[in-house]
Amino acid sequence: MKVGFIGTGSMGSLLIDTFLRSGALEPCDVLASNRSQGKLLELQKLHPGLNVCASNCETASGSDIVFLCVKPLQFKALADEIAPCLRSEQIVVSITSPVQLQHLESVLPSKIAKIIPSITHSVRSGTSLCIFGSRLNKKDRLSLLQLFSCISVPAEIPESHTRIASDFSSCGPAFLSYFLERWIEAAIEATGIDEALVSRLAGEMLLGTGRLLTEGSFTPRELQERVAVRGGITAEALNHLHTSLEGVFERLITTTHDKYDEDVLRLDALFGRSGIAQGPLDR
């Protein structure tokens, strides 16, 4: 199976590197094209045998599965460029959440899927969000699920939940890292604890908490109740968080959904579709 990647920026290169390191793909099975030839040559140097293509059409025509790893507003121009090079039996995968299945199905002859990856895949962890178009059959879906199971835990979701699910699986590492960064900075300032030590404690704590939630059968509420003894230090601090963070997460969700809806409307215009009158929490 030949797998192509158009766009080898941050996420495109991460997927290539992780698929290859995991053994899911061999370098000879990967085709890649990018506006910057330098990035392609760096990837080829890291993974000898990787096929560097001279054009996006070369990548598209030579692949069984083609990943489109470009920015949302670049999709229409890219779709117009590669449409003549594609065949109906190929699978085209968008990794960009605002690009709708209907956008690509309206202009490309191939089978269409959307899979939202996460930076956590670089350590073969996290969830990949899978949304399948109407043209994919059971075998096609299984091929994509098997590929992503080598680097993540694939989860099939409805397209209407793309944004909210991405808030957790894709944006979540940045949100939690920000929380930890501020907490670590405050700890250093207040106590003088070594930064490397407290950063390691925070990372191991986060890893263990994730395992408790995924393997230990705890819900977030149950975990809080188990740790926070009534009248104890943890319970006192949780009361402070409850007050201080009032409304924060609602505003976070509104912010990500507003930006998502803005991008979708701009894509609707590019792909020649009328605006979709849905509220920010309906996508």
PDB file of C-alpha atoms in Angstrom:
ATOM      1  CA  MET A   1       0.000   0.000   0.000  1.00  0.00           C
ATOM      2  CA  LYS A   2       1.356   3.398  -1.023  1.00  0.00           C
ATOM      3  CA  VAL A   3       0.549   6.318   1.271  1.00  0.00           C
ATOM      4  CA  GLY A   4       1.044   9.909   0.138  1.00  0.00           C
ATOM      5  CA  PHE A   5       1.375  13.108   2.144  1.00  0.00           C
ATOM      6  CA  ILE A   6       0.766  16.500   0.571  1.00  0.00           C
ATOM      7  CA  GLY A   7       2.156  19.038   3.004  1.00  0.00           C
ATOM      8  CA  THR A   8       5.018  18.144   5.334  1.00  0.00           C
ATOM      9  CA  GLY A   9       4.722  20.897   7.902  1.00  0.00           C
ATOM     10  CA  SER A  10       4.316  20.263  11.624  1.00  0.00           C
ATOM     11  CA  MET A  11       1.581  17.615  11.522  1.00  0.00           C
ATOM     12  CA  GLY A  12       2.383  16.142   8.125  1.00  0.00           C
ATOM     13  CA  SER A  13       5.988  15.444   9.093  1.00  0.00           C
ATOM     14  CA  LEU A  14       4.891  14.161  12.521  1.00  0.00           C
ATOM     15  CA  LEU A  15       2.571  11.613  10.900  1.00  0.00           C
ATOM     16  CA  ILE A  16       5.221  10.462   8.436  1.00  0.00           C
ATOM     17  CA  ASP A  17       7.857  10.105  11.154  1.00  0.00           C
ATOM     18  CA  THR A  18       5.505   8.308  13.563  1.00  0.00           C
ATOM     19  CA  PHE A  19       4.104   5.878  10.989  1.00  0.00           C
ATOM     20  CA  LEU A  20       7.650   4.979   9.970  1.00  0.00           C
ATOM     21  CA  ARG A  21       9.046   4.651  13.494  1.00  0.00           C
ATOM     22  CA  SER A  22       6.083   2.509  14.530  1.00  0.00           C
ATOM     23  CA  GLY A  23       6.637   0.132  11.612  1.00  0.00           C
ATOM     24  CA  ALA A  24       3.167   0.808  10.232  1.00  0.00           C
ATOM     25  CA  LEU A  25       4.774   1.950   6.976  1.00  0.00           C
ATOM     26  CA  GLU A  26       8.138   1.460   5.287  1.00  0.00           C
ATOM     27  CA  PRO A  27       9.952   4.450   3.709  1.00  0.00           C
ATOM     28  CA  CYS A  28       9.498   2.955   0.235  1.00  0.00           C
ATOM     29  CA  ASP A  29       5.719   3.024   0.781  1.00  0.00           C
ATOM     30  CA  VAL A  30       5.624   6.775   1.508  1.00  0.00           C
ATOM     31  CA  LEU A  31       5.307   9.520  -1.095  1.00  0.00           C
ATOM     32  CA  ALA A  32       5.560  13.177  -0.095  1.00  0.00           C
ATOM     33  CA  SER A  33       5.358  16.612  -1.666  1.00  0.00           C
ATOM     34  CA  ASN A  34       5.642  20.066  -0.172  1.00  0.00           C
ATOM     35  CA  ARG A  35       6.087  23.674  -1.264  1.00  0.00           C
ATOM     36  CA  SER A  36       9.477  23.698   0.461  1.00  0.00           C
ATOM     37  CA  GLN A  37      11.814  21.163  -1.085  1.00  0.00           C
ATOM     38  CA  GLY A  38      14.143  21.572   1.888  1.00  0.00           C
ATOM     39  CA  LYS A  39      11.677  19.952   4.286  1.00  0.00           C
ATOM     40  CA  LEU A  40      11.270  17.012   1.940  1.00  0.00           C
ATOM     41  CA  LEU A  41      15.003  16.462   1.683  1.00  0.00           C
ATOM     42  CA  GLU A  42      15.303  16.577   5.486  1.00  0.00           C
ATOM     43  CA  LEU A  43      12.625  13.875   5.770  1.00  0.00           C
ATOM     44  CA  GLN A  44      14.340  11.778   3.135  1.00  0.00           C
ATOM     45  CA  LYS A  45      17.636  12.108   5.006  1.00  0.00           C
ATOM     46  CA  LEU A  46      15.943  10.910   8.212  1.00  0.00           C
ATOM     47  CA  HIS A  47      14.147   8.096   6.375  1.00  0.00           C
ATOM     48  CA  PRO A  48      16.229   6.811   3.444  1.00  0.00           C
ATOM     49  CA  GLY A  49      14.033   5.344   0.741  1.00  0.00           C
ATOM     50  CA  LEU A  50      11.166   7.794   1.234  1.00  0.00           C
ATOM     51  CA  ASN A  51       9.843   8.958  -2.139  1.00  0.00           C
ATOM     52  CA  VAL A  52      10.145  12.706  -2.680  1.00  0.00           C
ATOM     53  CA  CYS A  53       7.705  13.805  -5.382  1.00  0.00           C
ATOM     54  CA  ALA A  54       8.210  16.753  -7.692  1.00  0.00           C
ATOM     55  CA  SER A  55       4.537  17.758  -7.581  1.00  0.00           C
ATOM     56  CA  ASN A  56       1.334  17.260  -5.633  1.00  0.00           C
ATOM     57  CA  CYS A  57      -0.176  15.451  -8.608  1.00  0.00           C
ATOM     58  CA  GLU A  58       2.666  12.957  -8.564  1.00  0.00           C
ATOM     59  CA  THR A  59       1.971  12.244  -4.893  1.00  0.00           C
ATOM     60  CA  ALA A  60      -1.780  12.014  -5.474  1.00  0.00           C
ATOM     61  CA  SER A  61      -1.665   9.767  -8.508  1.00  0.00           C
ATOM     62  CA  GLY A  62       0.873   7.357  -7.021  1.00  0.00           C
ATOM     63  CA  SER A  63      -0.854   6.740  -3.685  1.00  0.00           C
ATOM     64  CA  ASP A  64      -3.601   4.424  -2.485  1.00  0.00           C
ATOM     65  CA  ILE A  65      -4.244   6.742   0.471  1.00  0.00           C
ATOM     66  CA  VAL A  66      -3.487  10.475   0.199  1.00  0.00           C
ATOM     67  CA  PHE A  67      -3.249  12.661   3.284  1.00  0.00           C
ATOM     68  CA  LEU A  68      -3.912  16.361   2.760  1.00  0.00           C
ATOM     69  CA  CYS A  69      -1.900  18.167   5.444  1.00  0.00           C
ATOM     70  CA  VAL A  70      -2.302  21.821   4.478  1.00  0.00           C
ATOM     71  CA  LYS A  71      -4.041  24.789   6.077  1.00  0.00           C
ATOM     72  CA  PRO A  72      -7.848  25.002   5.730  1.00  0.00           C
ATOM     73  CA  LEU A  73      -7.975  27.864   3.247  1.00  0.00           C
ATOM     74  CA  GLN A  74      -5.455  26.116   0.982  1.00  0.00           C
ATOM     75  CA  PHE A  75      -7.745  23.120   0.447  1.00  0.00           C
ATOM     76  CA  LYS A  76      -9.799  24.439  -2.470  1.00  0.00           C
ATOM     77  CA  ALA A  77      -6.755  25.325  -4.574  1.00  0.00           C
ATOM     78  CA  LEU A  78      -5.128  21.995  -3.701  1.00  0.00           C
ATOM     79  CA  ALA A  79      -8.306  20.060  -4.519  1.00  0.00           C
ATOM     80  CA  ASP A  80      -8.545  21.766  -7.909  1.00  0.00           C
ATOM     81  CA  GLU A  81      -4.890  20.935  -8.554  1.00  0.00           C
ATOM     82  CA  ILE A  82      -5.052  17.210  -7.753  1.00  0.00           C
ATOM     83  CA  ALA A  83      -8.618  16.353  -8.850  1.00  0.00           C
ATOM     84  CA  PRO A  84      -7.576  15.396 -12.420  1.00  0.00           C
ATOM     85  CA  CYS A  85      -4.891  13.079 -10.992  1.00  0.00           C
ATOM     86  CA  LEU A  86      -7.159  11.089  -8.684  1.00  0.00           C
ATOM     87  CA  ARG A  87      -9.186   7.921  -9.237  1.00  0.00           C
ATOM     88  CA  SER A  88     -12.420   6.719  -7.658  1.00  0.00           C
ATOM     89  CA  GLU A  89     -10.792   3.817  -5.786  1.00  0.00           C
ATOM     90  CA  GLN A  90      -8.305   6.020  -3.928  1.00  0.00           C
ATOM     91  CA  ILE A  91      -8.851   7.357  -0.424  1.00  0.00           C
ATOM     92  CA  VAL A  92      -8.226  11.035   0.309  1.00  0.00           C
ATOM     93  CA  VAL A  93      -7.872  11.982   3.976  1.00  0.00           C
ATOM     94  CA  SER A  94      -8.118  15.507   5.343  1.00  0.00           C
ATOM     95  CA  ILE A  95      -6.459  16.069   8.721  1.00  0.00           C
ATOM     96  CA  THR A  96      -7.999  19.546   9.096  1.00  0.00           C
ATOM     97  CA  SER A  97     -11.164  19.833  11.175  1.00  0.00           C
ATOM     98  CA  PRO A  98     -13.019  22.735   9.446  1.00  0.00           C
ATOM     99  CA  VAL A  99     -12.831  21.069   6.018  1.00  0.00           C
ATOM    100  CA  GLN A 100     -16.109  19.199   5.676  1.00  0.00           C
ATOM    101  CA  LEU A 101     -16.556  15.868   3.927  1.00  0.00           C
ATOM    102  CA  GLN A 102     -19.089  17.521   1.611  1.00  0.00           C
ATOM    103  CA  HIS A 103     -16.486  20.101   0.579  1.00  0.00           C
ATOM    104  CA  LEU A 104     -14.092  17.462  -0.735  1.00  0.00           C
ATOM    105  CA  GLU A 105     -16.753  15.064  -2.027  1.00  0.00           C
ATOM    106  CA  SER A 106     -18.118  17.892  -4.177  1.00  0.00           C
ATOM    107  CA  VAL A 107     -14.847  18.383  -6.066  1.00  0.00           C
ATOM    108  CA  LEU A 108     -12.869  15.121  -5.862  1.00  0.00           C
ATOM    109  CA  PRO A 109     -13.694  11.748  -7.457  1.00  0.00           C
ATOM    110  CA  SER A 110     -12.112   9.710  -4.660  1.00  0.00           C
ATOM    111  CA  LYS A 111     -13.353   8.277  -1.391  1.00  0.00           C
ATOM    112  CA  ILE A 112     -13.119  10.906   1.350  1.00  0.00           C
ATOM    113  CA  ALA A 113     -12.322  10.657   5.050  1.00  0.00           C
ATOM    114  CA  LYS A 114     -11.356  13.118   7.748  1.00  0.00           C
ATOM    115  CA  ILE A 115      -8.989  12.011  10.493  1.00  0.00           C
ATOM    116  CA  ILE A 116      -7.927  14.518  13.124  1.00  0.00           C
ATOM    117  CA  PRO A 117      -4.559  13.547  14.627  1.00  0.00           C
ATOM    118  CA  SER A 118      -2.816  14.721  17.782  1.00  0.00           C
ATOM    119  CA  ILE A 119       0.738  15.575  18.774  1.00  0.00           C
ATOM    120  CA  THR A 120       0.414  12.701  21.257  1.00  0.00           C
ATOM    121  CA  HIS A 121       0.768  10.267  18.341  1.00  0.00           C
ATOM    122  CA  SER A 122       4.489  11.046  18.323  1.00  0.00           C
ATOM    123  CA  VAL A 123       4.709   8.826  21.424  1.00  0.00           C
ATOM    124  CA  ARG A 124       2.145   6.381  19.995  1.00  0.00           C
ATOM    125  CA  SER A 125      -0.589   7.624  22.273  1.00  0.00           C
ATOM    126  CA  GLY A 126      -3.749   9.712  22.230  1.00  0.00           C
ATOM    127  CA  THR A 127      -6.886   9.472  20.127  1.00  0.00           C
ATOM    128  CA  SER A 128      -7.238   9.920  16.378  1.00  0.00           C
ATOM    129  CA  LEU A 129     -10.711  11.152  15.434  1.00  0.00           C
ATOM    130  CA  CYS A 130     -12.113   9.332  12.399  1.00  0.00           C
ATOM    131  CA  ILE A 131     -14.962  10.653  10.257  1.00  0.00           C
ATOM    132  CA  PHE A 132     -15.789   8.597   7.178  1.00  0.00           C
ATOM    133  CA  GLY A 133     -17.453   9.789   3.990  1.00  0.00           C
ATOM    134  CA  SER A 134     -20.297   8.028   2.218  1.00  0.00           C
ATOM    135  CA  ARG A 135     -18.083   6.495  -0.494  1.00  0.00           C
ATOM    136  CA  LEU A 136     -15.934   4.410   1.857  1.00  0.00           C
ATOM    137  CA  ASN A 137     -16.814   0.752   2.252  1.00  0.00           C
ATOM    138  CA  LYS A 138     -16.135  -1.492   5.238  1.00  0.00           C
ATOM    139  CA  LYS A 139     -12.724  -2.545   3.909  1.00  0.00           C
ATOM    140  CA  ASP A 140     -11.669   1.095   3.414  1.00  0.00           C
ATOM    141  CA  ARG A 141     -12.663   2.010   6.959  1.00  0.00           C
ATOM    142  CA  LEU A 142     -10.848  -0.996   8.369  1.00  0.00           C
ATOM    143  CA  SER A 143      -7.664  -0.074   6.463  1.00  0.00           C
ATOM    144  CA  LEU A 144      -7.648   3.436   7.948  1.00  0.00           C
ATOM    145  CA  LEU A 145      -8.484   2.216  11.443  1.00  0.00           C
ATOM    146  CA  GLN A 146      -5.712  -0.393  11.315  1.00  0.00           C
ATOM    147  CA  LEU A 147      -3.194   2.173  10.097  1.00  0.00           C
ATOM    148  CA  PHE A 148      -3.979   4.631  12.884  1.00  0.00           C
ATOM    149  CA  SER A 149      -4.175   1.917  15.545  1.00  0.00           C
ATOM    150  CA  CYS A 150      -0.399   1.571  15.110  1.00  0.00           C
ATOM    151  CA  ILE A 151       0.136   5.085  16.504  1.00  0.00           C
ATOM    152  CA  SER A 152      -3.026   5.923  18.474  1.00  0.00           C
ATOM    153  CA  VAL A 153      -6.435   4.833  19.662  1.00  0.00           C
ATOM    154  CA  PRO A 154      -8.779   5.521  16.712  1.00  0.00           C
ATOM    155  CA  ALA A 155     -12.282   6.703  17.574  1.00  0.00           C
ATOM    156  CA  GLU A 156     -15.053   7.023  14.992  1.00  0.00           C
ATOM    157  CA  ILE A 157     -17.195  10.102  15.624  1.00  0.00           C
ATOM    158  CA  PRO A 158     -19.989  11.953  13.776  1.00  0.00           C
ATOM    159  CA  GLU A 159     -18.785  14.973  11.832  1.00  0.00           C
ATOM    160  CA  SER A 160     -21.053  17.218  13.912  1.00  0.00           C
ATOM    161  CA  HIS A 161     -18.826  16.500  16.926  1.00  0.00           C
ATOM    162  CA  THR A 162     -15.515  17.165  15.169  1.00  0.00           C
ATOM    163  CA  ARG A 163     -14.826  20.459  16.915  1.00  0.00           C
ATOM    164  CA  ILE A 164     -15.706  19.519  20.484  1.00  0.00           C
ATOM    165  CA  ALA A 165     -13.874  16.195  20.211  1.00  0.00           C
ATOM    166  CA  SER A 166     -10.834  17.988  18.789  1.00  0.00           C
ATOM    167  CA  ASP A 167     -10.846  20.359  21.765  1.00  0.00           C
ATOM    168  CA  PHE A 168      -9.909  17.378  23.904  1.00  0.00           C
ATOM    169  CA  SER A 169      -7.857  15.111  21.636  1.00  0.00           C
ATOM    170  CA  SER A 170      -5.982  17.681  19.559  1.00  0.00           C
ATOM    171  CA  CYS A 171      -6.046  21.018  21.411  1.00  0.00           C
ATOM    172  CA  GLY A 172      -6.086  19.416  24.855  1.00  0.00           C
ATOM    173  CA  PRO A 173      -2.305  18.850  25.139  1.00  0.00           C
ATOM    174  CA  ALA A 174      -1.738  22.596  24.675  1.00  0.00           C
ATOM    175  CA  PHE A 175      -4.458  23.513  27.180  1.00  0.00           C
ATOM    176  CA  LEU A 176      -3.156  21.134  29.838  1.00  0.00           C
ATOM    177  CA  SER A 177       0.450  22.149  29.173  1.00  0.00           C
ATOM    178  CA  TYR A 178      -0.487  25.780  29.761  1.00  0.00           C
ATOM    179  CA  PHE A 179      -2.144  24.872  33.068  1.00  0.00           C
ATOM    180  CA  LEU A 180       0.953  22.919  34.134  1.00  0.00           C
ATOM    181  CA  GLU A 181       3.307  25.681  32.995  1.00  0.00           C
ATOM    182  CA  ARG A 182       1.541  28.273  35.145  1.00  0.00           C
ATOM    183  CA  TRP A 183       1.381  25.881  38.092  1.00  0.00           C
ATOM    184  CA  ILE A 184       5.096  25.057  37.800  1.00  0.00           C
ATOM    185  CA  GLU A 185       6.045  28.734  37.559  1.00  0.00           C
ATOM    186  CA  ALA A 186       4.025  29.515  40.685  1.00  0.00           C
ATOM    187  CA  ALA A 187       5.623  26.601  42.558  1.00  0.00           C
ATOM    188  CA  ILE A 188       9.136  27.732  41.696  1.00  0.00           C
ATOM    189  CA  GLU A 189       8.431  31.309  42.686  1.00  0.00           C
ATOM    190  CA  ALA A 190       6.791  30.330  45.973  1.00  0.00           C
ATOM    191  CA  THR A 191       9.192  27.605  47.135  1.00  0.00           C
ATOM    192  CA  GLY A 192      12.335  27.622  45.013  1.00  0.00           C
ATOM    193  CA  ILE A 193      11.846  23.988  43.987  1.00  0.00           C
ATOM    194  CA  ASP A 194      14.082  22.814  41.143  1.00  0.00           C
ATOM    195  CA  GLU A 195      12.357  23.368  37.791  1.00  0.00           C
ATOM    196  CA  ALA A 196      13.524  20.079  36.274  1.00  0.00           C
ATOM    197  CA  LEU A 197      12.275  18.146  39.289  1.00  0.00           C
ATOM    198  CA  VAL A 198       8.851  19.744  39.481  1.00  0.00           C
ATOM    199  CA  SER A 199       8.411  19.474  35.697  1.00  0.00           C
ATOM    200  CA  ARG A 200       9.119  15.749  35.898  1.00  0.00           C
ATOM    201  CA  LEU A 201       6.693  15.372  38.808  1.00  0.00           C
ATOM    202  CA  ALA A 202       4.018  17.173  36.806  1.00  0.00           C
ATOM    203  CA  GLY A 203       4.585  15.054  33.705  1.00  0.00           C
ATOM    204  CA  GLU A 204       4.521  11.760  35.603  1.00  0.00           C
ATOM    205  CA  MET A 205       1.410  12.888  37.463  1.00  0.00           C
ATOM    206  CA  LEU A 206      -0.335  13.697  34.179  1.00  0.00           C
ATOM    207  CA  LEU A 207       0.668  10.352  32.693  1.00  0.00           C
ATOM    208  CA  GLY A 208      -0.585   8.455  35.733  1.00  0.00           C
ATOM    209  CA  THR A 209      -3.828  10.412  35.850  1.00  0.00           C
ATOM    210  CA  GLY A 210      -4.486   9.588  32.210  1.00  0.00           C
ATOM    211  CA  ARG A 211      -3.984   5.908  32.908  1.00  0.00           C
ATOM    212  CA  LEU A 212      -6.348   6.027  35.877  1.00  0.00           C
ATOM    213  CA  LEU A 213      -9.022   7.587  33.654  1.00  0.00           C
ATOM    214  CA  THR A 214      -8.503   5.176  30.744  1.00  0.00           C
ATOM    215  CA  GLU A 215      -7.413   1.968  32.482  1.00  0.00           C
ATOM    216  CA  GLY A 216      -8.468   2.405  36.104  1.00  0.00           C
ATOM    217  CA  SER A 217     -12.213   2.823  35.536  1.00  0.00           C
ATOM    218  CA  PHE A 218     -12.270   6.206  37.285  1.00  0.00           C
ATOM    219  CA  THR A 219     -14.400   9.104  36.117  1.00  0.00           C
ATOM    220  CA  PRO A 220     -12.931  12.582  36.726  1.00  0.00           C
ATOM    221  CA  ARG A 221     -15.408  13.137  39.571  1.00  0.00           C
ATOM    222  CA  GLU A 222     -14.609   9.773  41.191  1.00  0.00           C
ATOM    223  CA  LEU A 223     -10.887  10.510  41.012  1.00  0.00           C
ATOM    224  CA  GLN A 224     -11.377  13.845  42.753  1.00  0.00           C
ATOM    225  CA  GLU A 225     -13.428  12.215  45.489  1.00  0.00           C
ATOM    226  CA  ARG A 226     -10.833   9.492  45.974  1.00  0.00           C
ATOM    227  CA  VAL A 227      -7.941  11.953  46.369  1.00  0.00           C
ATOM    228  CA  ALA A 228      -9.642  14.859  48.129  1.00  0.00           C
ATOM    229  CA  VAL A 229     -10.388  13.817  51.708  1.00  0.00           C
ATOM    230  CA  ARG A 230     -13.104  16.031  53.192  1.00  0.00           C
ATOM    231  CA  GLY A 231     -11.498  18.850  55.158  1.00  0.00           C
ATOM    232  CA  GLY A 232      -8.038  18.045  53.803  1.00  0.00           C
ATOM    233  CA  ILE A 233      -5.515  20.065  51.779  1.00  0.00           C
ATOM    234  CA  THR A 234      -6.616  18.782  48.352  1.00  0.00           C
ATOM    235  CA  ALA A 235     -10.273  19.480  49.072  1.00  0.00           C
ATOM    236  CA  GLU A 236      -9.463  23.024  50.171  1.00  0.00           C
ATOM    237  CA  ALA A 237      -7.498  23.664  46.983  1.00  0.00           C
ATOM    238  CA  LEU A 238     -10.256  22.151  44.821  1.00  0.00           C
ATOM    239  CA  ASN A 239     -12.738  24.584  46.354  1.00  0.00           C
ATOM    240  CA  HIS A 240     -10.432  27.418  45.296  1.00  0.00           C
ATOM    241  CA  LEU A 241     -10.215  26.048  41.728  1.00  0.00           C
ATOM    242  CA  HIS A 242     -13.978  25.686  41.553  1.00  0.00           C
ATOM    243  CA  THR A 243     -14.417  29.372  42.356  1.00  0.00           C
ATOM    244  CA  SER A 244     -11.493  30.681  40.298  1.00  0.00           C
ATOM    245  CA  LEU A 245     -12.314  28.744  37.125  1.00  0.00           C
ATOM    246  CA  GLU A 246     -16.023  29.545  37.031  1.00  0.00           C
ATOM    247  CA  GLY A 247     -17.013  30.025  33.371  1.00  0.00           C
ATOM    248  CA  VAL A 248     -13.483  29.438  32.014  1.00  0.00           C
ATOM    249  CA  PHE A 249     -14.243  26.182  30.208  1.00  0.00           C
ATOM    250  CA  GLU A 250     -17.506  27.453  28.765  1.00  0.00           C
ATOM    251  CA  ARG A 251     -15.605  30.421  27.305  1.00  0.00           C
ATOM    252  CA  LEU A 252     -12.872  28.110  26.006  1.00  0.00           C
ATOM    253  CA  ILE A 253     -15.423  26.009  24.109  1.00  0.00           C
ATOM    254  CA  THR A 254     -17.156  29.096  22.740  1.00  0.00           C
ATOM    255  CA  THR A 255     -13.818  30.442  21.510  1.00  0.00           C
ATOM    256  CA  THR A 256     -12.785  27.279  19.657  1.00  0.00           C
ATOM    257  CA  HIS A 257     -16.241  26.828  18.132  1.00  0.00           C
ATOM    258  CA  ASP A 258     -16.493  30.436  16.980  1.00  0.00           C
ATOM    259  CA  LYS A 259     -13.145  30.136  15.176  1.00  0.00           C
ATOM    260  CA  TYR A 260     -14.196  26.792  13.701  1.00  0.00           C
ATOM    261  CA  ASP A 261     -17.487  28.191  12.401  1.00  0.00           C
ATOM    262  CA  GLU A 262     -15.650  31.158  10.904  1.00  0.00           C
ATOM    263  CA  ASP A 263     -13.302  28.814   9.042  1.00  0.00           C
ATOM    264  CA  VAL A 264     -16.165  26.599   7.834  1.00  0.00           C
ATOM    265  CA  LEU A 265     -18.059  29.584   6.446  1.00  0.00           C
ATOM    266  CA  ARG A 266     -14.957  30.753   4.583  1.00  0.00           C
ATOM    267  CA  LEU A 267     -14.513  27.254   3.185  1.00  0.00           C
ATOM    268  CA  ASP A 268     -18.180  27.137   2.185  1.00  0.00           C
ATOM    269  CA  ALA A 269     -17.570  30.289   0.148  1.00  0.00           C
ATOM    270  CA  LEU A 270     -14.413  28.858  -1.455  1.00  0.00           C
ATOM    271  CA  PHE A 271     -16.142  25.606  -2.373  1.00  0.00           C
ATOM    272  CA  GLY A 272     -19.197  27.458  -3.656  1.00  0.00           C
ATOM    273  CA  ARG A 273     -21.625  26.439  -0.927  1.00  0.00           C
ATOM    274  CA  SER A 274     -24.057  28.683   0.940  1.00  0.00           C
ATOM    275  CA  GLY A 275     -23.341  29.458   4.572  1.00  0.00           C
ATOM    276  CA  ILE A 276     -24.564  26.900   7.079  1.00  0.00           C
ATOM    277  CA  ALA A 277     -26.813  28.410   9.718  1.00  0.00           C
ATOM    278  CA  GLN A 278     -25.695  26.402  12.725  1.00  0.00           C
ATOM    279  CA  GLY A 279     -24.784  27.638  16.154  1.00  0.00           C
ATOM    280  CA  PRO A 280     -21.228  27.274  17.414  1.00  0.00           C
ATOM    281  CA  LEU A 281     -22.056  24.238  19.547  1.00  0.00           C
ATOM    282  CA  ASP A 282     -23.787  22.334  16.732  1.00  0.00           C
ATOM    283  CA  ARG A 283     -20.649  21.524  14.765  1.00  0.00           C
TER     284      ARG A 283
END
